[in-house]
Amino acid sequence: MIGLEQIRQISITSPSKIVMLIIDGLGGLPDPKTGKTELETAHTPNLDRLAKNGIGGLVDPVSSGITPGSGPGHLALFGYDPLTFTIGRGVLEVIGIGFELMRDDVAARGNFCTVDEQGLITDRRAGRITTDKSAELCKLLSQIKLEGVELFVLPVKEHRFSFVLRGGGLAAELNDTDPQKTGVAPYPAKYTKIVAKHTADIVNEFINKAKGILARHHPANMILLRGFSKLPHIPSMSEIYKLKPAAIACYPMYKGLARLVGMRVFDVNNGIKEELKVLADCYREHDFFFIHFKETDSAGEDGDFKRKVRAIETVDSALPRLLSLKPEVIIVTGDHSTPALLKGHSWHPVPLLLHSQWCRVDKVEEFSESACALGGLGRFPAVDIMPLAMANALKLTKFGA
Amino acid sequence: MIGLEQIRQISITSPSKIVMLIIDGLGGLPDPKTGKTELETAHTPNLDRLAKNGIGGLVDPVSSGITPGSGPGHLALFGYDPLTFTIGRGVLEVIGIGFELMRDDVAARGNFCTVDEQGLITDRRAGRITTDKSAELCKLLSQIKLEGVELFVLPVKEHRFSFVLRGGGLAAELNDTDPQKTGVAPYPAKYTKIVAKHTADIVNEFINKAKGILARHHPANMILLRGFSKLPHIPSMSEIYKLKPAAIACYPMYKGLARLVGMRVFDVNNGIKEELKVLADCYREHDFFFIHFKETDSAGEDGDFKRKVRAIETVDSALPRLLSLKPEVIIVTGDHSTPALLKGHSWHPVPLLLHSQWCRVDKVEEFSESACALGGLGRFPAVDIMPLAMANALKLTKFGA
């Protein structure tokens, strides 16, 4: 695989524009009754025309057989090998709620849990307290004072929260305090590298103070922390590709992932139509656009085949606005498959279409899993999408003489 | 990817013959009027028959989206990962003019340039002086004497020349003297590793003497040097594959690249017919034959779609002579694509056909980009071609017990 440094050496700036439209969880599995996937069931005249005039293929987000989370799925789309660039659980959780992490912050995932009189865990999820209750408790824990550091306790969903420490000399090399089972006491935070000794002390002080505050809030009378991590060091897309990238997304997770690779992030709340309006508005200022559409994945996760079909049709009907801008390169694909039949992310390769003047049009006549399986791009890793997009935008010079 | 050492361990000698016919810049893009590429437009009954009785695929010379130069393109065809084995610019330039570099020579690319009275560069290309004028100046500079080393100053084209130092203790870890801009003075040669300190002194002495000689040759009154390099250490094809490889090529660049991997190089000057006559003549003595056909690439670079079509037809009509030798394995492909529409090398995968008794014939009926996209070999990296050829020649034993 070609390295980012090698790409950096051959990338050049030019006026051409690349639009990458990500339909989250796009890939599916056929309904046993019709033999057609969600994408094959949906009426998608615009996507089909684009596929017919472009080139198709199937993309493996991470590796054959591997079901990616949103982090690896998107890093690959942006050209970063998801097996090399990994994002800690704590960081991903806090990115997902839209908190803007700073370079040296330490983040962890938190659970409210239940402990008995001996301090042994009886329920790792504190009876799944409501998100409202959790928010109230997070507010209480946020008032804890720790010398020399700032702290954030942020509600996520039900019993889950994010914990962030900010200050000088913090390190994330800490074990989880969550033993992942009941009948035992939570572990204290222990450093795995000596550099994190001071941080371990701070975290344990926090846990002790939290325990005191929560004593009267049964079943949420204790906390568990895991996935201590810092922002990874990722060279920005402008460094590697010399692009001015923009992210247009509605959900915090995808905005956060885009921010991680140095994109300018536009806040949008009302779905694909508003996203494409923002695209038109910022089109002159940028040359790479990541547009994220979420509803396909949510419907797939809910096992709602028909809703996923409708979500795909929503994207299709919004497409003319994008096409009217005539970007030199259009990529449409997903960050992973989310078949409604599996009610979750899956390992299946994701259909991709690439449209550009130089794409070498293939025989694909429609945008679907089965058509793309016979596409001119064949089957290839998602991390190759960016070099391909750059090449089609004539933004890569020759490698070697 | 399997490593060369692993290949070496399982390769065996046998009487079977492999012919690799490289049609330079073979891959193309469709003419917008006909929807057909150069190869699809050409009348190629012999290649089509070979494809029908063989197996097809699409090859990425270096990596998806990457446009290869001739160096990486050919190293990959010979089975050397072009991201691992890199050839310095200076070495490639001098290989391209047919100069036989020795193991410890240091080579650089040179430009004649123009400097003003203060020694600041006003034209990095000395007004693109003629090749004849350049040859005359190279002759003058060749007469410079440097203690303990031999030197060569060889005209390339217009303002470009090759510079070679030969002698003991030379090293190539030197910065370019070319600042890549005007309005500044050329840099002195500086070593980037201490081992090259002595070489830097010699190069600077050469530059100073050259400056003196060129003072009265405005606009070519100074030189710039870049891409200092030595021959890379590449294990030979006979080491790795236990082959006795022969190269049959008309152009110096390809002869040089073949020499780099230890092939015996045959001098041919008159195109494919003579090449195939030489093939017949040396057929008994060798078991691997690299045959290089250049005109397809030249026509593509010139943007001459029809000439590229005719060049492909020339190869096709010469093919029966090759077929009459009945080599056990025939590979036909290119080192990269050169679509006439792009007037240069491109990133598009290259069609490949493999013909052998054991190839597992697919449904490909003709030799073309679109047919090979649906070929039984799928899309794969060029560095895998050699193991595949070796396997089809029954020259690879089992890997692991």
PDB file of N, CA and C in Angstrom, chain B residues 6-74:
ATOM      1  N   GLN B   6      10.828 -15.337   0.052  1.00  0.00           N
ATOM      2  CA  GLN B   6       9.909 -16.483   0.060  1.00  0.00           C
ATOM      3  C   GLN B   6       9.751 -17.080  -1.339  1.00  0.00           C
ATOM      4  N   ILE B   7       9.691 -16.219  -2.334  1.00  0.00           N
ATOM      5  CA  ILE B   7       9.622 -16.694  -3.722  1.00  0.00           C
ATOM      6  C   ILE B   7      10.895 -17.490  -4.055  1.00  0.00           C
ATOM      7  N   ARG B   8      12.039 -16.922  -3.647  1.00  0.00           N
ATOM      8  CA  ARG B   8      13.309 -17.587  -3.946  1.00  0.00           C
ATOM      9  C   ARG B   8      13.305 -19.019  -3.390  1.00  0.00           C
ATOM     10  N   GLN B   9      12.757 -19.154  -2.185  1.00  0.00           N
ATOM     11  CA  GLN B   9      12.786 -20.470  -1.539  1.00  0.00           C
ATOM     12  C   GLN B   9      11.942 -21.519  -2.259  1.00  0.00           C
ATOM     13  N   ILE B  10      10.939 -21.081  -2.997  1.00  0.00           N
ATOM     14  CA  ILE B  10      10.064 -22.072  -3.639  1.00  0.00           C
ATOM     15  C   ILE B  10      10.239 -22.135  -5.153  1.00  0.00           C
ATOM     16  N   SER B  11      11.119 -21.299  -5.710  1.00  0.00           N
ATOM     17  CA  SER B  11      11.279 -21.317  -7.170  1.00  0.00           C
ATOM     18  C   SER B  11      12.235 -22.424  -7.593  1.00  0.00           C
ATOM     19  N   ILE B  12      11.901 -23.023  -8.710  1.00  0.00           N
ATOM     20  CA  ILE B  12      12.747 -24.106  -9.239  1.00  0.00           C
ATOM     21  C   ILE B  12      12.997 -23.884 -10.730  1.00  0.00           C
ATOM     22  N   THR B  13      14.039 -24.529 -11.210  1.00  0.00           N
ATOM     23  CA  THR B  13      14.388 -24.444 -12.618  1.00  0.00           C
ATOM     24  C   THR B  13      13.651 -25.547 -13.378  1.00  0.00           C
ATOM     25  N   SER B  14      13.184 -25.193 -14.559  1.00  0.00           N
ATOM     26  CA  SER B  14      12.532 -26.203 -15.406  1.00  0.00           C
ATOM     27  C   SER B  14      12.667 -25.737 -16.850  1.00  0.00           C
ATOM     28  N   PRO B  15      12.419 -26.626 -17.802  1.00  0.00           N
ATOM     29  CA  PRO B  15      12.640 -26.218 -19.201  1.00  0.00           C
ATOM     30  C   PRO B  15      11.578 -25.255 -19.743  1.00  0.00           C
ATOM     31  N   SER B  16      10.473 -25.060 -19.023  1.00  0.00           N
ATOM     32  CA  SER B  16       9.382 -24.244 -19.575  1.00  0.00           C
ATOM     33  C   SER B  16       9.812 -22.784 -19.769  1.00  0.00           C
ATOM     34  N   LYS B  17       9.170 -22.151 -20.744  1.00  0.00           N
ATOM     35  CA  LYS B  17       9.541 -20.783 -21.123  1.00  0.00           C
ATOM     36  C   LYS B  17       8.407 -19.801 -20.816  1.00  0.00           C
ATOM     37  N   ILE B  18       8.793 -18.621 -20.357  1.00  0.00           N
ATOM     38  CA  ILE B  18       7.834 -17.537 -20.091  1.00  0.00           C
ATOM     39  C   ILE B  18       8.163 -16.367 -21.007  1.00  0.00           C
ATOM     40  N   VAL B  19       7.178 -15.909 -21.766  1.00  0.00           N
ATOM     41  CA  VAL B  19       7.366 -14.697 -22.568  1.00  0.00           C
ATOM     42  C   VAL B  19       6.468 -13.605 -22.012  1.00  0.00           C
ATOM     43  N   MET B  20       7.075 -12.471 -21.638  1.00  0.00           N
ATOM     44  CA  MET B  20       6.318 -11.318 -21.146  1.00  0.00           C
ATOM     45  C   MET B  20       6.423 -10.211 -22.188  1.00  0.00           C
ATOM     46  N   LEU B  21       5.309 -10.000 -22.882  1.00  0.00           N
ATOM     47  CA  LEU B  21       5.290  -8.979 -23.934  1.00  0.00           C
ATOM     48  C   LEU B  21       4.692  -7.695 -23.356  1.00  0.00           C
ATOM     49  N   ILE B  22       5.516  -6.682 -23.241  1.00  0.00           N
ATOM     50  CA  ILE B  22       5.060  -5.415 -22.648  1.00  0.00           C
ATOM     51  C   ILE B  22       4.792  -4.395 -23.746  1.00  0.00           C
ATOM     52  N   ILE B  23       3.503  -4.051 -23.857  1.00  0.00           N
ATOM     53  CA  ILE B  23       3.087  -3.025 -24.808  1.00  0.00           C
ATOM     54  C   ILE B  23       2.996  -1.727 -24.004  1.00  0.00           C
ATOM     55  N   ASP B  24       4.013  -0.898 -24.121  1.00  0.00           N
ATOM     56  CA  ASP B  24       4.182   0.265 -23.245  1.00  0.00           C
ATOM     57  C   ASP B  24       2.962   1.200 -23.329  1.00  0.00           C
ATOM     58  N   GLY B  25       2.453   1.592 -22.178  1.00  0.00           N
ATOM     59  CA  GLY B  25       1.308   2.510 -22.151  1.00  0.00           C
ATOM     60  C   GLY B  25       0.050   1.913 -22.746  1.00  0.00           C
ATOM     61  N   LEU B  26      -0.096   0.587 -22.672  1.00  0.00           N
ATOM     62  CA  LEU B  26      -1.189  -0.127 -23.351  1.00  0.00           C
ATOM     63  C   LEU B  26      -2.594   0.371 -22.990  1.00  0.00           C
ATOM     64  N   GLY B  27      -2.858   0.561 -21.707  1.00  0.00           N
ATOM     65  CA  GLY B  27      -4.207   0.942 -21.282  1.00  0.00           C
ATOM     66  C   GLY B  27      -4.603   2.304 -21.828  1.00  0.00           C
ATOM     67  N   GLY B  28      -5.880   2.474 -22.100  1.00  0.00           N
ATOM     68  CA  GLY B  28      -6.333   3.751 -22.656  1.00  0.00           C
ATOM     69  C   GLY B  28      -7.647   4.207 -22.066  1.00  0.00           C
ATOM     70  N   LEU B  29      -8.208   5.231 -22.698  1.00  0.00           N
ATOM     71  CA  LEU B  29      -9.527   5.729 -22.343  1.00  0.00           C
ATOM     72  C   LEU B  29     -10.364   5.777 -23.611  1.00  0.00           C
ATOM     73  N   PRO B  30     -11.702   5.618 -23.495  1.00  0.00           N
ATOM     74  CA  PRO B  30     -12.524   5.575 -24.699  1.00  0.00           C
ATOM     75  C   PRO B  30     -12.600   6.916 -25.431  1.00  0.00           C
ATOM     76  N   ASP B  31     -12.548   6.827 -26.736  1.00  0.00           N
ATOM     77  CA  ASP B  31     -12.872   7.965 -27.599  1.00  0.00           C
ATOM     78  C   ASP B  31     -14.337   8.320 -27.320  1.00  0.00           C
ATOM     79  N   PRO B  32     -14.625   9.588 -26.951  1.00  0.00           N
ATOM     80  CA  PRO B  32     -16.009   9.937 -26.590  1.00  0.00           C
ATOM     81  C   PRO B  32     -17.004   9.650 -27.722  1.00  0.00           C
ATOM     82  N   LYS B  33     -16.533   9.664 -28.961  1.00  0.00           N
ATOM     83  CA  LYS B  33     -17.454   9.435 -30.082  1.00  0.00           C
ATOM     84  C   LYS B  33     -17.869   7.965 -30.208  1.00  0.00           C
ATOM     85  N   THR B  34     -16.897   7.062 -29.971  1.00  0.00           N
ATOM     86  CA  THR B  34     -17.189   5.640 -30.201  1.00  0.00           C
ATOM     87  C   THR B  34     -17.391   4.867 -28.904  1.00  0.00           C
ATOM     88  N   GLY B  35     -16.941   5.446 -27.788  1.00  0.00           N
ATOM     89  CA  GLY B  35     -17.005   4.722 -26.519  1.00  0.00           C
ATOM     90  C   GLY B  35     -15.988   3.597 -26.429  1.00  0.00           C
ATOM     91  N   LYS B  36     -15.021   3.580 -27.365  1.00  0.00           N
ATOM     92  CA  LYS B  36     -14.022   2.521 -27.361  1.00  0.00           C
ATOM     93  C   LYS B  36     -12.618   3.058 -27.124  1.00  0.00           C
ATOM     94  N   THR B  37     -11.851   2.325 -26.327  1.00  0.00           N
ATOM     95  CA  THR B  37     -10.454   2.703 -26.102  1.00  0.00           C
ATOM     96  C   THR B  37      -9.623   2.372 -27.342  1.00  0.00           C
ATOM     97  N   GLU B  38      -8.344   2.743 -27.289  1.00  0.00           N
ATOM     98  CA  GLU B  38      -7.421   2.440 -28.388  1.00  0.00           C
ATOM     99  C   GLU B  38      -7.389   0.929 -28.642  1.00  0.00           C
ATOM    100  N   LEU B  39      -7.245   0.159 -27.551  1.00  0.00           N
ATOM    101  CA  LEU B  39      -7.150  -1.297 -27.685  1.00  0.00           C
ATOM    102  C   LEU B  39      -8.464  -1.888 -28.201  1.00  0.00           C
ATOM    103  N   GLU B  40      -9.587  -1.274 -27.773  1.00  0.00           N
ATOM    104  CA  GLU B  40     -10.894  -1.776 -28.211  1.00  0.00           C
ATOM    105  C   GLU B  40     -11.176  -1.411 -29.664  1.00  0.00           C
ATOM    106  N   THR B  41     -10.535  -0.337 -30.126  1.00  0.00           N
ATOM    107  CA  THR B  41     -10.711   0.110 -31.511  1.00  0.00           C
ATOM    108  C   THR B  41      -9.838  -0.710 -32.469  1.00  0.00           C
ATOM    109  N   ALA B  42      -8.671  -1.095 -32.005  1.00  0.00           N
ATOM    110  CA  ALA B  42      -7.723  -1.810 -32.868  1.00  0.00           C
ATOM    111  C   ALA B  42      -8.270  -3.175 -33.292  1.00  0.00           C
ATOM    112  N   HIS B  43      -7.918  -3.571 -34.496  1.00  0.00           N
ATOM    113  CA  HIS B  43      -8.272  -4.904 -35.006  1.00  0.00           C
ATOM    114  C   HIS B  43      -7.158  -5.860 -34.572  1.00  0.00           C
ATOM    115  N   THR B  44      -7.460  -6.735 -33.621  1.00  0.00           N
ATOM    116  CA  THR B  44      -6.408  -7.558 -33.005  1.00  0.00           C
ATOM    117  C   THR B  44      -6.828  -9.028 -32.925  1.00  0.00           C
ATOM    118  N   PRO B  45      -6.963  -9.662 -34.071  1.00  0.00           N
ATOM    119  CA  PRO B  45      -7.434 -11.061 -34.061  1.00  0.00           C
ATOM    120  C   PRO B  45      -6.526 -12.001 -33.269  1.00  0.00           C
ATOM    121  N   ASN B  46      -5.222 -11.777 -33.320  1.00  0.00           N
ATOM    122  CA  ASN B  46      -4.315 -12.703 -32.632  1.00  0.00           C
ATOM    123  C   ASN B  46      -4.364 -12.531 -31.118  1.00  0.00           C
ATOM    124  N   LEU B  47      -4.365 -11.272 -30.670  1.00  0.00           N
ATOM    125  CA  LEU B  47      -4.472 -11.019 -29.231  1.00  0.00           C
ATOM    126  C   LEU B  47      -5.820 -11.500 -28.709  1.00  0.00           C
ATOM    127  N   ASP B  48      -6.866 -11.295 -29.504  1.00  0.00           N
ATOM    128  CA  ASP B  48      -8.201 -11.717 -29.073  1.00  0.00           C
ATOM    129  C   ASP B  48      -8.251 -13.239 -28.906  1.00  0.00           C
ATOM    130  N   ARG B  49      -7.647 -13.961 -29.853  1.00  0.00           N
ATOM    131  CA  ARG B  49      -7.658 -15.417 -29.763  1.00  0.00           C
ATOM    132  C   ARG B  49      -6.904 -15.880 -28.518  1.00  0.00           C
ATOM    133  N   LEU B  50      -5.775 -15.205 -28.275  1.00  0.00           N
ATOM    134  CA  LEU B  50      -4.961 -15.535 -27.109  1.00  0.00           C
ATOM    135  C   LEU B  50      -5.757 -15.279 -25.814  1.00  0.00           C
ATOM    136  N   ALA B  51      -6.481 -14.154 -25.790  1.00  0.00           N
ATOM    137  CA  ALA B  51      -7.281 -13.814 -24.610  1.00  0.00           C
ATOM    138  C   ALA B  51      -8.410 -14.821 -24.424  1.00  0.00           C
ATOM    139  N   LYS B  52      -9.026 -15.210 -25.519  1.00  0.00           N
ATOM    140  CA  LYS B  52     -10.142 -16.171 -25.474  1.00  0.00           C
ATOM    141  C   LYS B  52      -9.672 -17.522 -24.915  1.00  0.00           C
ATOM    142  N   ASN B  53      -8.463 -17.919 -25.305  1.00  0.00           N
ATOM    143  CA  ASN B  53      -7.927 -19.204 -24.836  1.00  0.00           C
ATOM    144  C   ASN B  53      -7.112 -19.077 -23.555  1.00  0.00           C
ATOM    145  N   GLY B  54      -7.086 -17.862 -23.014  1.00  0.00           N
ATOM    146  CA  GLY B  54      -6.322 -17.628 -21.792  1.00  0.00           C
ATOM    147  C   GLY B  54      -7.211 -17.074 -20.692  1.00  0.00           C
ATOM    148  N   ILE B  55      -6.604 -16.295 -19.814  1.00  0.00           N
ATOM    149  CA  ILE B  55      -7.356 -15.679 -18.714  1.00  0.00           C
ATOM    150  C   ILE B  55      -6.962 -14.209 -18.649  1.00  0.00           C
ATOM    151  N   GLY B  56      -7.946 -13.368 -18.322  1.00  0.00           N
ATOM    152  CA  GLY B  56      -7.692 -11.929 -18.334  1.00  0.00           C
ATOM    153  C   GLY B  56      -7.819 -11.294 -16.965  1.00  0.00           C
ATOM    154  N   GLY B  57      -7.372 -10.059 -16.861  1.00  0.00           N
ATOM    155  CA  GLY B  57      -7.492  -9.310 -15.619  1.00  0.00           C
ATOM    156  C   GLY B  57      -7.062  -7.875 -15.833  1.00  0.00           C
ATOM    157  N   LEU B  58      -7.169  -7.080 -14.779  1.00  0.00           N
ATOM    158  CA  LEU B  58      -6.711  -5.688 -14.817  1.00  0.00           C
ATOM    159  C   LEU B  58      -5.643  -5.519 -13.756  1.00  0.00           C
ATOM    160  N   VAL B  59      -4.574  -4.844 -14.130  1.00  0.00           N
ATOM    161  CA  VAL B  59      -3.409  -4.742 -13.263  1.00  0.00           C
ATOM    162  C   VAL B  59      -3.179  -3.303 -12.819  1.00  0.00           C
ATOM    163  N   ASP B  60      -2.929  -3.117 -11.522  1.00  0.00           N
ATOM    164  CA  ASP B  60      -2.474  -1.819 -11.012  1.00  0.00           C
ATOM    165  C   ASP B  60      -0.959  -1.838 -10.944  1.00  0.00           C
ATOM    166  N   PRO B  61      -0.288  -1.022 -11.748  1.00  0.00           N
ATOM    167  CA  PRO B  61       1.182  -1.062 -11.748  1.00  0.00           C
ATOM    168  C   PRO B  61       1.781  -0.781 -10.363  1.00  0.00           C
ATOM    169  N   VAL B  62       1.324   0.273  -9.705  1.00  0.00           N
ATOM    170  CA  VAL B  62       1.898   0.627  -8.396  1.00  0.00           C
ATOM    171  C   VAL B  62       0.851   0.538  -7.304  1.00  0.00           C
ATOM    172  N   SER B  63      -0.242   1.239  -7.471  1.00  0.00           N
ATOM    173  CA  SER B  63      -1.305   1.262  -6.472  1.00  0.00           C
ATOM    174  C   SER B  63      -2.470   2.023  -7.094  1.00  0.00           C
ATOM    175  N   SER B  64      -3.654   1.802  -6.561  1.00  0.00           N
ATOM    176  CA  SER B  64      -4.845   2.441  -7.097  1.00  0.00           C
ATOM    177  C   SER B  64      -4.674   3.966  -7.145  1.00  0.00           C
ATOM    178  N   GLY B  65      -4.943   4.547  -8.291  1.00  0.00           N
ATOM    179  CA  GLY B  65      -4.879   6.002  -8.423  1.00  0.00           C
ATOM    180  C   GLY B  65      -3.489   6.555  -8.696  1.00  0.00           C
ATOM    181  N   ILE B  66      -2.488   5.690  -8.658  1.00  0.00           N
ATOM    182  CA  ILE B  66      -1.114   6.167  -8.811  1.00  0.00           C
ATOM    183  C   ILE B  66      -0.643   6.024 -10.261  1.00  0.00           C
ATOM    184  N   THR B  67      -0.161   7.119 -10.813  1.00  0.00           N
ATOM    185  CA  THR B  67       0.387   7.140 -12.163  1.00  0.00           C
ATOM    186  C   THR B  67       1.874   6.827 -12.088  1.00  0.00           C
ATOM    187  N   PRO B  68       2.306   5.699 -12.643  1.00  0.00           N
ATOM    188  CA  PRO B  68       3.707   5.331 -12.490  1.00  0.00           C
ATOM    189  C   PRO B  68       4.609   5.913 -13.573  1.00  0.00           C
ATOM    190  N   GLY B  69       5.825   6.232 -13.197  1.00  0.00           N
ATOM    191  CA  GLY B  69       6.863   6.477 -14.182  1.00  0.00           C
ATOM    192  C   GLY B  69       7.335   5.127 -14.722  1.00  0.00           C
ATOM    193  N   SER B  70       8.220   5.165 -15.724  1.00  0.00           N
ATOM    194  CA  SER B  70       8.678   3.918 -16.350  1.00  0.00           C
ATOM    195  C   SER B  70       9.459   3.040 -15.379  1.00  0.00           C
ATOM    196  N   GLY B  71      10.193   3.660 -14.469  1.00  0.00           N
ATOM    197  CA  GLY B  71      10.990   2.887 -13.513  1.00  0.00           C
ATOM    198  C   GLY B  71      10.109   2.015 -12.637  1.00  0.00           C
ATOM    199  N   PRO B  72       9.220   2.622 -11.815  1.00  0.00           N
ATOM    200  CA  PRO B  72       8.333   1.812 -10.976  1.00  0.00           C
ATOM    201  C   PRO B  72       7.466   0.859 -11.799  1.00  0.00           C
ATOM    202  N   GLY B  73       6.997   1.313 -12.962  1.00  0.00           N
ATOM    203  CA  GLY B  73       6.149   0.477 -13.803  1.00  0.00           C
ATOM    204  C   GLY B  73       6.841  -0.831 -14.167  1.00  0.00           C
ATOM    205  N   HIS B  74       8.109  -0.759 -14.567  1.00  0.00           N
ATOM    206  CA  HIS B  74       8.819  -1.977 -14.970  1.00  0.00           C
ATOM    207  C   HIS B  74       9.294  -2.808 -13.784  1.00  0.00           C
TER     208      HIS B  74
END
